[in-house]
Every structure is written in structure tokens, then in C-alpha cells.
């Protein structure tokens, strides 16, 4: 499933976010149910690598069909990110699909970044060095100050919906 990002006018698609969904016995299982299980069982690494690869494959396929390039965003889970292998999974996906790294964006949540700031910074810097865009998602759900954000190598900041309520 892909969620579109629209331009400021709300007209043109400028990016998409790859969202993993699971159908089980005709029921759509929400990510909040199956992602924690995948993390606990150790399956999140292979699932995450597959999602990164498929997102890159699809983004490149759209370009090969003549559509204009758009940024493809992929969410990274906490365990997948902190246990390592993310940089290698991104390298493999980009190499195998031929997608230019500038069209890939990885997203981590504010709480994930704060869990182990030193590791997060190193991984994010490695991804940026490859040309991948880095986004910090759900900003405002934790207690991070804007000043503290300066230490993180991020390209985009996604503000939590709670800040936009009533706007």
C-alpha cells in the first residue's frame, strides 16, 4: 500500500510512503498488532529488508514506465534499526533495483532516535552519505526539544498530528 505525499497546492504527487499491511483470514491486521510480534520473534529484520527492497523496486518500476521520479519513504522499526543491518539492506536494495538513492527516504520515529541517540546518528549519517534522505517522524510525541534535534542528521521533520489538531 502506498500513501501519497502531495505538493503544497495538494495537486501533484511528490512522494509516497510504503506501508506494509497484512491480510489474515480475510481480516486486515493492523501494523500495531503484527509489527511488535515480528520484532519479538526476530522476523522484523527480513520483513524490513523485504519492504525496503520492494519499495525501491516499485519506485524504479514507476520510473521505468515513464512516470516522473518521486520520493519513496519507508518506515524503519526500532528493532530493525537498532539491531543493525539497515544500511546493508538499503545498499542491497538500491544496488539490485537500480534506484537512485536520492529517491529513497527512510523514516524513524522521534522515540526511536532518542532510544539510542549515538547509534541512531551513526546509522543515519551512513544513509545520508549514500544519498538517502532521512526523516524524523512523529516529532512532538516525546519530549525532545528542537535544540536537541540539532545533533541528528535529518533532512525532513514530520510533525505529529496532535500539533495540527484544530488547525
mmCIF file of N, CA and C in Angstrom, residues 85-144:
data_model
loop_
_atom_site.group_PDB
_atom_site.id
_atom_site.type_symbol
_atom_site.label_atom_id
_atom_site.label_comp_id
_atom_site.label_asym_id
_atom_site.label_seq_id
_atom_site.Cartn_x
_atom_site.Cartn_y
_atom_site.Cartn_z
ATOM 1 N N UNK A 85 21.989 -3.810 10.267
ATOM 2 C CA UNK A 85 21.566 -4.397 9.015
ATOM 3 C C UNK A 85 20.779 -3.472 8.119
ATOM 4 N N UNK A 86 20.364 -2.318 8.632
ATOM 5 C CA UNK A 86 19.571 -1.394 7.823
ATOM 6 C C UNK A 86 20.405 -0.837 6.669
ATOM 7 N N UNK A 87 21.609 -0.414 6.957
ATOM 8 C CA UNK A 87 22.454 0.168 5.908
ATOM 9 C C UNK A 87 22.725 -0.876 4.824
ATOM 10 N N UNK A 88 22.994 -2.107 5.242
ATOM 11 C CA UNK A 88 23.243 -3.179 4.279
ATOM 12 C C UNK A 88 21.995 -3.475 3.458
ATOM 13 N N UNK A 89 20.830 -3.477 4.095
ATOM 14 C CA UNK A 89 19.578 -3.731 3.379
ATOM 15 C C UNK A 89 19.314 -2.634 2.352
ATOM 16 N N UNK A 90 19.593 -1.392 2.722
ATOM 17 C CA UNK A 90 19.422 -0.278 1.794
ATOM 18 C C UNK A 90 20.409 -0.406 0.635
ATOM 19 N N UNK A 91 21.669 -0.691 0.950
ATOM 20 C CA UNK A 91 22.679 -0.867 -0.103
ATOM 21 C C UNK A 91 22.250 -1.951 -1.091
ATOM 22 N N UNK A 92 21.816 -3.077 -0.570
ATOM 23 C CA UNK A 92 21.419 -4.209 -1.414
ATOM 24 C C UNK A 92 20.212 -3.834 -2.281
ATOM 25 N N UNK A 93 19.218 -3.202 -1.678
ATOM 26 C CA UNK A 93 18.009 -2.830 -2.419
ATOM 27 C C UNK A 93 18.324 -1.829 -3.526
ATOM 28 N N UNK A 94 19.130 -0.836 -3.223
ATOM 29 C CA UNK A 94 19.482 0.161 -4.237
ATOM 30 C C UNK A 94 20.293 -0.467 -5.360
ATOM 31 N N UNK A 95 21.220 -1.329 -5.003
ATOM 32 C CA UNK A 95 22.062 -1.995 -5.995
ATOM 33 C C UNK A 95 21.243 -2.908 -6.903
ATOM 34 N N UNK A 96 20.376 -3.708 -6.311
ATOM 35 C CA UNK A 96 19.603 -4.685 -7.082
ATOM 36 C C UNK A 96 18.508 -4.049 -7.928
ATOM 37 N N UNK A 97 17.959 -2.914 -7.484
ATOM 38 C CA UNK A 97 16.857 -2.285 -8.222
ATOM 39 C C UNK A 97 17.320 -1.178 -9.155
ATOM 40 N N UNK A 98 18.501 -0.634 -8.894
ATOM 41 C CA UNK A 98 18.996 0.467 -9.709
ATOM 42 C C UNK A 98 18.408 1.814 -9.345
ATOM 43 N N UNK A 99 17.667 1.888 -8.247
ATOM 44 C CA UNK A 99 17.061 3.159 -7.843
ATOM 45 C C UNK A 99 18.143 4.123 -7.381
ATOM 46 N N UNK A 100 18.068 5.344 -7.857
ATOM 47 C CA UNK A 100 18.974 6.399 -7.408
ATOM 48 C C UNK A 100 18.649 6.679 -5.939
ATOM 49 N N UNK A 101 19.662 6.689 -5.044
ATOM 50 C CA UNK A 101 19.417 6.879 -3.607
ATOM 51 C C UNK A 101 18.638 8.143 -3.259
ATOM 52 N N UNK A 102 18.714 9.158 -4.097
ATOM 53 C CA UNK A 102 18.004 10.403 -3.761
ATOM 54 C C UNK A 102 16.490 10.236 -3.763
ATOM 55 N N UNK A 103 15.994 9.129 -4.341
ATOM 56 C CA UNK A 103 14.551 8.894 -4.377
ATOM 57 C C UNK A 103 14.079 8.011 -3.233
ATOM 58 N N UNK A 104 15.000 7.623 -2.342
ATOM 59 C CA UNK A 104 14.632 6.819 -1.178
ATOM 60 C C UNK A 104 14.729 7.675 0.077
ATOM 61 N N UNK A 105 13.717 7.549 0.919
ATOM 62 C CA UNK A 105 13.713 8.235 2.216
ATOM 63 C C UNK A 105 13.424 7.199 3.291
ATOM 64 N N UNK A 106 14.219 7.206 4.342
ATOM 65 C CA UNK A 106 13.944 6.345 5.493
ATOM 66 C C UNK A 106 13.395 7.216 6.612
ATOM 67 N N UNK A 107 12.430 6.657 7.318
ATOM 68 C CA UNK A 107 11.803 7.381 8.420
ATOM 69 C C UNK A 107 11.998 6.613 9.707
ATOM 70 N N UNK A 108 12.421 7.347 10.745
ATOM 71 C CA UNK A 108 12.442 6.788 12.085
ATOM 72 C C UNK A 108 11.624 7.721 12.971
ATOM 73 N N UNK A 109 11.095 7.169 14.042
ATOM 74 C CA UNK A 109 10.293 7.992 14.944
ATOM 75 C C UNK A 109 11.195 8.729 15.928
ATOM 76 N N UNK A 110 10.647 9.783 16.484
ATOM 77 C CA UNK A 110 11.374 10.550 17.498
ATOM 78 C C UNK A 110 11.779 9.646 18.657
ATOM 79 N N UNK A 111 10.869 8.787 19.122
ATOM 80 C CA UNK A 111 11.177 7.922 20.263
ATOM 81 C C UNK A 111 12.301 6.955 19.924
ATOM 82 N N UNK A 112 12.343 6.470 18.690
ATOM 83 C CA UNK A 112 13.421 5.579 18.269
ATOM 84 C C UNK A 112 14.754 6.318 18.273
ATOM 85 N N UNK A 113 14.772 7.517 17.766
ATOM 86 C CA UNK A 113 16.007 8.303 17.734
ATOM 87 C C UNK A 113 16.524 8.555 19.143
ATOM 88 N N UNK A 114 15.626 8.794 20.080
ATOM 89 C CA UNK A 114 16.027 9.095 21.451
ATOM 90 C C UNK A 114 16.463 7.856 22.217
ATOM 91 N N UNK A 115 16.013 6.684 21.782
ATOM 92 C CA UNK A 115 16.323 5.440 22.493
ATOM 93 C C UNK A 115 17.821 5.200 22.567
ATOM 94 N N UNK A 116 18.522 5.440 21.472
ATOM 95 C CA UNK A 116 19.975 5.306 21.442
ATOM 96 C C UNK A 116 20.496 6.318 20.434
ATOM 97 N N UNK A 117 20.654 7.552 20.889
ATOM 98 C CA UNK A 117 20.989 8.665 20.011
ATOM 99 C C UNK A 117 22.311 8.448 19.274
ATOM 100 N N UNK A 118 23.293 7.869 19.950
ATOM 101 C CA UNK A 118 24.603 7.678 19.318
ATOM 102 C C UNK A 118 24.516 6.706 18.137
ATOM 103 N N UNK A 119 23.866 5.584 18.348
ATOM 104 C CA UNK A 119 23.703 4.609 17.265
ATOM 105 C C UNK A 119 22.853 5.215 16.150
ATOM 106 N N UNK A 120 21.765 5.876 16.526
ATOM 107 C CA UNK A 120 20.882 6.485 15.531
ATOM 108 C C UNK A 120 21.648 7.456 14.645
ATOM 109 N N UNK A 121 22.453 8.305 15.240
ATOM 110 C CA UNK A 121 23.225 9.282 14.460
ATOM 111 C C UNK A 121 24.174 8.599 13.479
ATOM 112 N N UNK A 122 24.859 7.559 13.931
ATOM 113 C CA UNK A 122 25.805 6.859 13.054
ATOM 114 C C UNK A 122 25.105 6.211 11.869
ATOM 115 N N UNK A 123 23.997 5.543 12.134
ATOM 116 C CA UNK A 123 23.260 4.881 11.050
ATOM 117 C C UNK A 123 22.699 5.911 10.081
ATOM 118 N N UNK A 124 22.102 6.962 10.614
ATOM 119 C CA UNK A 124 21.521 7.992 9.759
ATOM 120 C C UNK A 124 22.586 8.687 8.924
ATOM 121 N N UNK A 125 23.744 8.951 9.515
ATOM 122 C CA UNK A 125 24.839 9.557 8.755
ATOM 123 C C UNK A 125 25.290 8.635 7.622
ATOM 124 N N UNK A 126 25.381 7.340 7.888
ATOM 125 C CA UNK A 126 25.768 6.380 6.847
ATOM 126 C C UNK A 126 24.773 6.398 5.694
ATOM 127 N N UNK A 127 23.494 6.479 6.020
ATOM 128 C CA UNK A 127 22.477 6.509 4.975
ATOM 129 C C UNK A 127 22.552 7.805 4.172
ATOM 130 N N UNK A 128 22.737 8.926 4.869
ATOM 131 C CA UNK A 128 22.856 10.207 4.176
ATOM 132 C C UNK A 128 24.079 10.245 3.266
ATOM 133 N N UNK A 129 25.180 9.644 3.708
ATOM 134 C CA UNK A 129 26.384 9.602 2.880
ATOM 135 C C UNK A 129 26.128 8.886 1.560
ATOM 136 N N UNK A 130 25.164 7.986 1.548
ATOM 137 C CA UNK A 130 24.815 7.246 0.336
ATOM 138 C C UNK A 130 23.853 8.042 -0.551
ATOM 139 N N UNK A 131 23.339 9.143 -0.034
ATOM 140 C CA UNK A 131 22.401 9.959 -0.797
ATOM 141 C C UNK A 131 20.950 9.731 -0.432
ATOM 142 N N UNK A 132 20.695 8.898 0.593
ATOM 143 C CA UNK A 132 19.342 8.609 1.050
ATOM 144 C C UNK A 132 18.870 9.754 1.945
ATOM 145 N N UNK A 133 17.613 10.136 1.806
ATOM 146 C CA UNK A 133 17.015 11.173 2.640
ATOM 147 C C UNK A 133 16.582 10.562 3.967
ATOM 148 N N UNK A 134 16.726 11.327 5.030
ATOM 149 C CA UNK A 134 16.368 10.862 6.365
ATOM 150 C C UNK A 134 15.270 11.768 6.931
ATOM 151 N N UNK A 135 14.206 11.142 7.427
ATOM 152 C CA UNK A 135 13.100 11.891 8.035
ATOM 153 C C UNK A 135 12.899 11.429 9.470
ATOM 154 N N UNK A 136 12.584 12.376 10.327
ATOM 155 C CA UNK A 136 12.215 12.077 11.703
ATOM 156 C C UNK A 136 10.698 12.217 11.779
ATOM 157 N N UNK A 137 10.033 11.091 12.068
ATOM 158 C CA UNK A 137 8.582 11.015 12.051
ATOM 159 C C UNK A 137 8.024 11.180 13.465
ATOM 160 N N UNK A 138 6.789 11.606 13.547
ATOM 161 C CA UNK A 138 6.061 11.728 14.818
ATOM 162 C C UNK A 138 6.731 12.682 15.796
ATOM 163 N N UNK A 139 7.403 13.708 15.297
ATOM 164 C CA UNK A 139 8.038 14.653 16.214
ATOM 165 C C UNK A 139 6.963 15.322 17.055
ATOM 166 N N UNK A 140 7.236 15.401 18.351
ATOM 167 C CA UNK A 140 6.302 16.010 19.282
ATOM 168 C C UNK A 140 5.612 14.995 20.165
ATOM 169 N N UNK A 141 5.773 13.702 19.861
ATOM 170 C CA UNK A 141 5.142 12.676 20.698
ATOM 171 C C UNK A 141 5.973 12.400 21.940
ATOM 172 N N UNK A 142 7.249 12.769 21.890
ATOM 173 C CA UNK A 142 8.143 12.579 23.035
ATOM 174 C C UNK A 142 8.435 13.911 23.681
ATOM 175 N N UNK A 143 9.627 13.992 24.277
ATOM 176 C CA UNK A 143 9.975 15.213 24.996
ATOM 177 C C UNK A 143 11.223 15.869 24.425
ATOM 178 N N UNK A 144 11.503 15.615 23.178
ATOM 179 C CA UNK A 144 12.695 16.148 22.548
ATOM 180 C C UNK A 144 12.524 17.630 22.256
#
